[in-house]
Amino acid sequence: MHARRFLRLLAAPLWAASALRLACNTAWIEHTPQAYTFKNTYKGDTPGVLVSGGAASLSDASIDLAANAETQGLKQYATHRNYRLIYVIVEVSYRLVARRDAGVARLADLRGKRIGTASGSSAEVFVRQLLSTAGLAHADYTLVSGGVCMRAPCAAGSFPAMLRDRKIDAFGIWEPAVELGVQAVGEAEAVLFQNASVYREIYSLYSTVEKLRDPPTRKKIVEFVRALNQTLDLFRNEPDKVYAAVGQTVGVDVPVLKDVWADHKWGPGSLGPDLLDYLVVEDEYLAKTDKRAGISRADLAKFIDTSVYDEALALKG
Ligand SMILES: *[C@@H]1O[C@H](CO)[C@@H](O)[C@H](O)[C@H]1NC(C)=O
Ligand SMILES: *[C@@H]1O[C@H](CO)[C@@H](O)[C@H](O)[C@H]1NC(C)=O
């Protein structure tokens, strides 16, 4: 009797400890495939747990996986060479919206303007890289911080409201805030800029060498990648089946979600030489702005680990 009770007590924490734990920012559209996967397609022995965080959370040994933009992945890899990028969940072509009546018709017209973005984020990389293609240096414009907005009416300090109130002339950030910015000023007034070859967010899945080396954890991660890949097939090919769930998870109205869906190229994204080339270019930029040494191409090649996806491909069923 006592022994049985003891076993039962013992079983609970062990069960909890073996759950796969994934950290990501649970506010954004990019996190919804992970939430959907844990709820619907992942068939591990124990349900997975989604926690709020990102690539930086991998320094916590209780976290097995993280999802984040490649920008945060690279910033972390610079000081944590045991982190690995194992799967590309979604590539998002960010957009920058400007007010026509601020005198903006071309990118070069953003000289001297006030431009909203999130400092230190993938969106800042996007804004700066995009403007540099028009010959604008950092000193040629002013970056302004603000909040994002997921659903109208947008709060006073959020980018769409700031654009409407002329506190900024333009802003660049992830969706649906840009779409809500277009709606806030009206389509005729909005000028949009986007260039996926200059910058796109490569929102990826990460783990660590230690987690991937541990057989039971690795098995769960492979199963998760397989299930995530099934989810993304739905996101890409049958979005009508997921719009409602995605909208509800992040508080975005379905018509707005449909407007921005095409800017999201749902995975599996390439883990090939094109990804490495892209990371090399972005790391050169980040090394300069973060005032650190760049990561060599050989070390960036080690950051990308294709073996989990290859094992997921070999799984039956
Ligand atoms: C995107 O940027 C590249 C590199 O600067 C340029 O060659 C290309 O014309 C741009 N595309 C658009 C649609 O502006
Ligand atoms: C992922 O999905 C694509 C099609 O959407 C498929 O071609 C590929 O085999 C899948 N990979 C895995 C690991 O299941």
Coordinates of C-alpha atoms and ligand atoms in Angstrom, one line a residue:
M1 CA 0.0 0.0 0.0
H2 CA 2.7 2.4 1.1
A3 CA 4.9 1.3 -1.7
R4 CA 2.2 1.8 -4.2
R5 CA 1.5 5.3 -3.0
F6 CA 5.2 6.1 -3.1
L7 CA 5.5 4.9 -6.7
R8 CA 2.6 7.1 -7.6
L9 CA 4.2 10.1 -6.1
L10 CA 7.4 9.3 -7.8
A11 CA 5.7 8.9 -11.1
A12 CA 4.2 12.4 -11.3
P13 CA 7.4 14.5 -11.3
L14 CA 9.2 12.1 -13.6
W15 CA 6.3 12.4 -16.0
A16 CA 6.4 16.2 -15.9
A17 CA 10.2 16.3 -16.2
S18 CA 10.1 14.3 -19.5
A19 CA 7.7 16.7 -21.3
L20 CA 9.3 18.5 -24.2
R21 CA 9.6 22.2 -23.4
L22 CA 9.7 24.8 -26.1
A23 CA 10.4 28.5 -25.6
C24 CA 9.2 31.2 -27.9
N25 CA 7.4 34.6 -27.9
T26 CA 3.8 33.6 -27.6
A27 CA 2.4 36.9 -28.7
W28 CA 3.3 36.7 -32.4
I29 CA 1.8 34.9 -35.4
E30 CA 5.1 33.0 -36.0
H31 CA 4.6 31.0 -32.8
T32 CA 1.2 29.6 -33.7
P33 CA 2.4 26.5 -35.6
Q34 CA 4.2 25.4 -32.4
A35 CA 1.1 25.9 -30.3
Y36 CA -1.0 24.1 -33.0
T37 CA 1.5 21.2 -33.1
F38 CA 1.5 20.6 -29.4
K39 CA -2.3 20.7 -29.4
N40 CA -3.0 18.7 -32.5
T41 CA -0.2 16.9 -34.3
Y42 CA 2.5 16.0 -31.7
K43 CA 2.0 12.5 -30.4
G44 CA 4.8 12.3 -27.8
D45 CA 4.4 10.1 -24.7
T46 CA 3.7 13.3 -22.7
P47 CA 2.2 16.5 -24.0
G48 CA 4.7 19.2 -24.9
V49 CA 4.9 22.5 -23.0
L50 CA 5.1 25.9 -24.6
V51 CA 6.8 28.6 -22.4
S52 CA 7.4 32.3 -23.1
G53 CA 10.9 33.0 -24.2
G54 CA 13.2 32.7 -27.2
A55 CA 16.6 31.5 -28.4
A56 CA 18.2 33.0 -25.2
S57 CA 16.1 30.6 -23.1
L58 CA 18.3 27.7 -24.3
S59 CA 20.8 28.6 -21.5
D60 CA 18.1 27.2 -19.2
A61 CA 18.7 23.4 -19.1
S62 CA 15.0 22.7 -18.7
I63 CA 14.3 24.1 -22.2
D64 CA 14.8 21.6 -25.0
L65 CA 13.8 23.8 -28.0
A66 CA 13.4 27.4 -28.9
A67 CA 11.8 29.2 -31.8
N68 CA 13.0 32.7 -32.8
A69 CA 14.1 34.9 -35.8
E70 CA 17.5 34.1 -37.2
T71 CA 18.6 37.5 -35.9
Q72 CA 18.2 36.3 -32.3
G73 CA 19.6 32.9 -33.2
L74 CA 22.8 34.6 -34.5
K75 CA 23.1 36.9 -31.5
Q76 CA 22.9 33.9 -29.2
Y77 CA 25.2 31.7 -31.3
A78 CA 27.9 34.4 -31.1
T79 CA 28.4 33.5 -27.4
H80 CA 26.8 30.0 -27.2
R81 CA 28.5 27.8 -29.8
N82 CA 26.6 24.8 -28.6
Y83 CA 23.3 26.1 -30.0
R84 CA 22.0 24.6 -33.3
L85 CA 19.5 25.8 -35.9
I86 CA 17.6 22.6 -36.8
Y87 CA 14.5 23.6 -38.8
V88 CA 13.1 26.7 -40.6
I89 CA 9.5 27.2 -39.5
V90 CA 8.5 30.2 -41.6
E91 CA 10.1 33.0 -43.7
V92 CA 8.4 36.3 -43.4
S93 CA 8.9 39.1 -45.8
Y94 CA 8.6 42.1 -43.5
R95 CA 7.1 45.4 -44.8
L96 CA 7.7 49.0 -44.2
V97 CA 4.8 51.4 -44.5
A98 CA 5.2 55.1 -45.0
R99 CA 2.8 58.1 -45.3
R100 CA 2.5 59.4 -48.8
D101 CA 1.7 62.9 -47.5
A102 CA 5.1 62.9 -45.6
G103 CA 6.6 63.2 -49.1
V104 CA 7.5 59.5 -49.4
A105 CA 7.2 57.9 -52.8
R106 CA 10.5 56.0 -53.0
L107 CA 12.8 54.5 -50.3
A108 CA 15.3 57.4 -50.8
D109 CA 12.6 59.8 -49.7
L110 CA 12.9 58.4 -46.1
R111 CA 16.0 60.5 -45.7
G112 CA 15.5 62.7 -42.6
K113 CA 12.3 60.9 -41.6
R114 CA 11.2 59.4 -38.3
I115 CA 10.8 55.6 -38.7
G116 CA 9.3 53.3 -36.1
T117 CA 10.9 49.9 -35.3
A118 CA 11.8 47.6 -32.4
S119 CA 15.4 48.3 -31.4
G120 CA 17.8 45.3 -31.5
S121 CA 15.2 43.1 -33.2
S122 CA 15.0 41.4 -36.6
A123 CA 12.8 44.3 -37.6
E124 CA 15.6 46.8 -37.0
V125 CA 17.9 44.7 -39.2
F126 CA 15.2 44.7 -41.9
V127 CA 14.7 48.5 -41.8
R128 CA 18.4 49.4 -41.8
Q129 CA 19.3 46.8 -44.6
L130 CA 16.3 48.0 -46.7
L131 CA 17.2 51.7 -46.3
S132 CA 20.9 51.0 -47.1
T133 CA 19.8 49.7 -50.5
A134 CA 18.7 53.3 -51.2
G135 CA 22.0 54.7 -50.0
L136 CA 20.8 55.8 -46.6
A137 CA 23.2 55.4 -43.7
H138 CA 22.1 55.2 -40.0
A139 CA 22.6 58.9 -39.5
D140 CA 20.3 59.8 -42.4
Y141 CA 17.1 59.0 -40.5
T142 CA 15.8 58.6 -36.9
L143 CA 14.6 55.3 -35.5
V144 CA 11.7 55.7 -33.0
S145 CA 10.5 52.9 -30.6
G146 CA 6.9 52.0 -30.0
G147 CA 4.5 49.1 -29.4
V148 CA 3.1 46.6 -31.9
C149 CA -0.6 46.1 -32.3
M150 CA -2.4 42.8 -33.1
R151 CA -5.9 44.1 -33.4
A152 CA -7.7 47.5 -34.0
P153 CA -8.2 49.8 -32.3
C154 CA -4.5 50.2 -31.8
A155 CA -3.2 51.9 -28.5
A156 CA -1.8 55.4 -28.7
G157 CA 1.8 54.3 -28.3
S158 CA 1.7 51.6 -30.9
F159 CA 3.2 52.1 -34.4
P160 CA -0.1 52.1 -36.4
A161 CA -1.6 54.8 -34.1
M162 CA 1.7 56.8 -34.2
L163 CA 1.7 56.7 -38.0
R164 CA -2.0 57.8 -38.0
D165 CA -1.2 60.7 -35.6
R166 CA 1.9 61.7 -37.6
K167 CA 4.3 61.0 -34.7
I168 CA 6.3 58.9 -37.2
D169 CA 6.5 59.0 -41.0
A170 CA 6.9 55.3 -41.5
F171 CA 7.5 52.1 -39.6
G172 CA 8.8 48.5 -40.3
I173 CA 7.9 45.6 -38.1
W174 CA 6.4 42.1 -38.2
E175 CA 2.7 41.5 -39.0
P176 CA -0.1 42.2 -38.5
A177 CA 1.1 45.7 -37.2
V178 CA 2.0 46.9 -40.7
E179 CA -1.3 45.8 -42.1
L180 CA -3.1 47.6 -39.3
G181 CA -0.9 50.7 -40.1
V182 CA -2.1 50.6 -43.7
Q183 CA -5.7 50.5 -42.4
A184 CA -5.0 53.3 -39.9
V185 CA -4.0 55.8 -42.6
G186 CA -6.1 54.3 -45.4
E187 CA -4.8 52.4 -48.4
A188 CA -4.5 55.4 -50.7
E189 CA -2.2 57.2 -48.2
A190 CA 0.0 54.1 -47.5
V191 CA 3.2 53.5 -49.4
L192 CA 4.7 50.0 -48.9
F193 CA 8.2 48.7 -49.3
Q194 CA 9.4 45.1 -49.1
N195 CA 12.3 43.2 -50.5
A196 CA 12.8 39.5 -49.4
S197 CA 16.2 39.3 -51.0
V198 CA 17.4 42.2 -48.9
Y199 CA 15.7 41.0 -45.7
R200 CA 13.3 38.3 -44.7
E201 CA 12.8 36.9 -41.2
I202 CA 14.0 33.3 -41.2
Y203 CA 12.1 32.2 -38.1
S204 CA 13.7 28.9 -37.0
L205 CA 13.7 26.1 -34.4
Y206 CA 16.8 25.8 -32.2
S207 CA 18.2 23.3 -29.7
T208 CA 21.6 22.6 -28.2
V209 CA 24.3 20.0 -28.8
E210 CA 23.7 18.6 -25.3
K211 CA 19.9 18.1 -25.9
L212 CA 20.5 16.6 -29.3
R213 CA 23.1 14.2 -27.9
D214 CA 20.7 12.8 -25.3
P215 CA 18.8 9.9 -26.9
P216 CA 15.4 10.2 -25.2
T217 CA 15.3 14.0 -25.8
R218 CA 16.5 13.7 -29.4
K219 CA 13.8 11.1 -30.1
K220 CA 11.1 13.6 -28.9
I221 CA 12.7 16.5 -30.8
V222 CA 12.6 14.4 -34.0
E223 CA 9.0 13.5 -33.4
F224 CA 8.2 17.1 -32.8
V225 CA 9.9 18.3 -36.0
R226 CA 7.9 15.6 -37.9
A227 CA 4.6 16.9 -36.3
L228 CA 5.5 20.5 -36.8
N229 CA 6.2 19.8 -40.5
Q230 CA 2.7 18.3 -40.8
T231 CA 1.2 21.4 -39.2
L232 CA 3.0 23.6 -41.6
D233 CA 1.7 21.6 -44.6
L234 CA -1.8 22.6 -43.3
F235 CA -0.7 26.3 -42.8
R236 CA 0.6 26.4 -46.4
N237 CA -2.0 24.4 -48.3
E238 CA -5.2 24.5 -46.3
P239 CA -5.1 27.7 -44.3
D240 CA -8.9 27.8 -44.1
K241 CA -8.6 25.0 -41.5
V242 CA -6.3 27.0 -39.3
Y243 CA -7.2 30.7 -39.6
A244 CA -9.7 30.6 -36.7
A245 CA -7.3 28.8 -34.4
V246 CA -4.4 31.0 -35.3
G247 CA -6.5 34.2 -35.0
Q248 CA -7.7 33.1 -31.6
T249 CA -4.3 32.1 -30.3
V250 CA -2.7 35.6 -30.9
G251 CA -5.8 37.8 -30.9
V252 CA -5.8 38.8 -34.6
D253 CA -9.0 39.2 -36.6
V254 CA -9.3 36.6 -39.3
P255 CA -9.8 39.1 -42.2
V256 CA -6.5 40.8 -41.1
L257 CA -4.8 37.4 -40.8
K258 CA -5.9 36.6 -44.4
D259 CA -4.4 39.9 -45.6
V260 CA -1.0 39.1 -44.2
W261 CA -0.9 35.3 -44.8
A262 CA 0.9 35.5 -48.1
D263 CA 3.8 37.4 -46.5
H264 CA 4.4 34.2 -44.5
K265 CA 6.2 31.4 -46.4
W266 CA 5.5 28.4 -44.1
G267 CA 8.2 25.8 -43.8
P268 CA 10.0 23.6 -44.3
G269 CA 12.5 26.2 -45.3
S270 CA 15.9 25.5 -46.8
L271 CA 18.7 24.4 -44.5
G272 CA 21.0 24.4 -47.5
P273 CA 23.9 26.6 -48.8
D274 CA 21.5 29.5 -49.4
L275 CA 20.7 29.6 -45.7
L276 CA 24.4 29.7 -44.9
D277 CA 25.0 32.5 -47.4
Y278 CA 22.2 34.5 -45.9
L279 CA 23.5 34.0 -42.3
V280 CA 27.0 35.0 -43.3
V281 CA 25.8 38.3 -44.7
E282 CA 23.5 39.0 -41.7
D283 CA 26.3 38.1 -39.2
E284 CA 28.6 40.6 -40.9
Y285 CA 26.0 43.3 -40.3
L286 CA 25.3 42.2 -36.7
A287 CA 28.9 41.9 -35.8
K288 CA 29.3 45.6 -36.7
T289 CA 26.2 46.9 -34.9
D290 CA 26.7 44.7 -31.9
K291 CA 30.5 45.6 -31.8
R292 CA 31.7 42.0 -31.6
A293 CA 33.9 39.8 -33.7
G294 CA 32.1 38.2 -36.7
I295 CA 31.5 34.4 -36.7
S296 CA 33.5 32.6 -39.4
R297 CA 31.7 30.9 -42.3
A298 CA 33.0 27.5 -41.0
D299 CA 31.5 28.2 -37.6
L300 CA 28.2 29.3 -39.1
A301 CA 28.1 26.1 -41.1
K302 CA 28.3 24.2 -37.7
F303 CA 25.3 26.3 -36.4
I304 CA 23.1 24.6 -39.0
D305 CA 22.3 21.0 -38.1
T306 CA 20.3 19.1 -40.8
S307 CA 20.5 15.7 -39.0
V308 CA 17.2 16.1 -37.0
Y309 CA 15.2 16.9 -40.2
D310 CA 16.8 14.0 -42.0
E311 CA 15.8 11.7 -39.2
A312 CA 12.3 13.1 -39.2
L313 CA 12.1 12.3 -42.9
A314 CA 13.1 8.7 -42.3
L315 CA 10.3 8.3 -39.7
K316 CA 7.4 6.2 -40.9
G317 CA 3.8 7.2 -40.8
Ligands
LIG1 C1 15.6 44.1 -53.9 O1 17.0 44.4 -53.6 C2 17.9 43.9 -54.6 C3 19.3 44.2 -54.0 O2 19.4 45.5 -53.6 C4 17.7 44.7 -55.9 O3 18.6 44.2 -56.8 C5 16.2 44.4 -56.3 O4 15.9 45.2 -57.5 C6 15.2 44.8 -55.2 N1 13.9 44.4 -55.6 C7 12.9 45.2 -55.5 C8 11.6 44.6 -55.9 O5 13.0 46.4 -55.2
LIG2 C1 7.6 18.1 -44.7 O1 6.6 18.4 -45.6 C2 6.9 18.4 -46.9 C3 5.7 18.8 -47.7 O2 5.0 19.8 -47.1 C4 7.4 17.1 -47.4 O3 7.8 17.1 -48.7 C5 8.5 16.6 -46.5 O4 8.8 15.2 -46.8 C6 8.1 16.7 -45.0 N1 9.2 16.4 -44.2 C7 9.1 15.6 -43.0 C8 10.4 15.5 -42.2 O5 8.1 15.1 -42.7

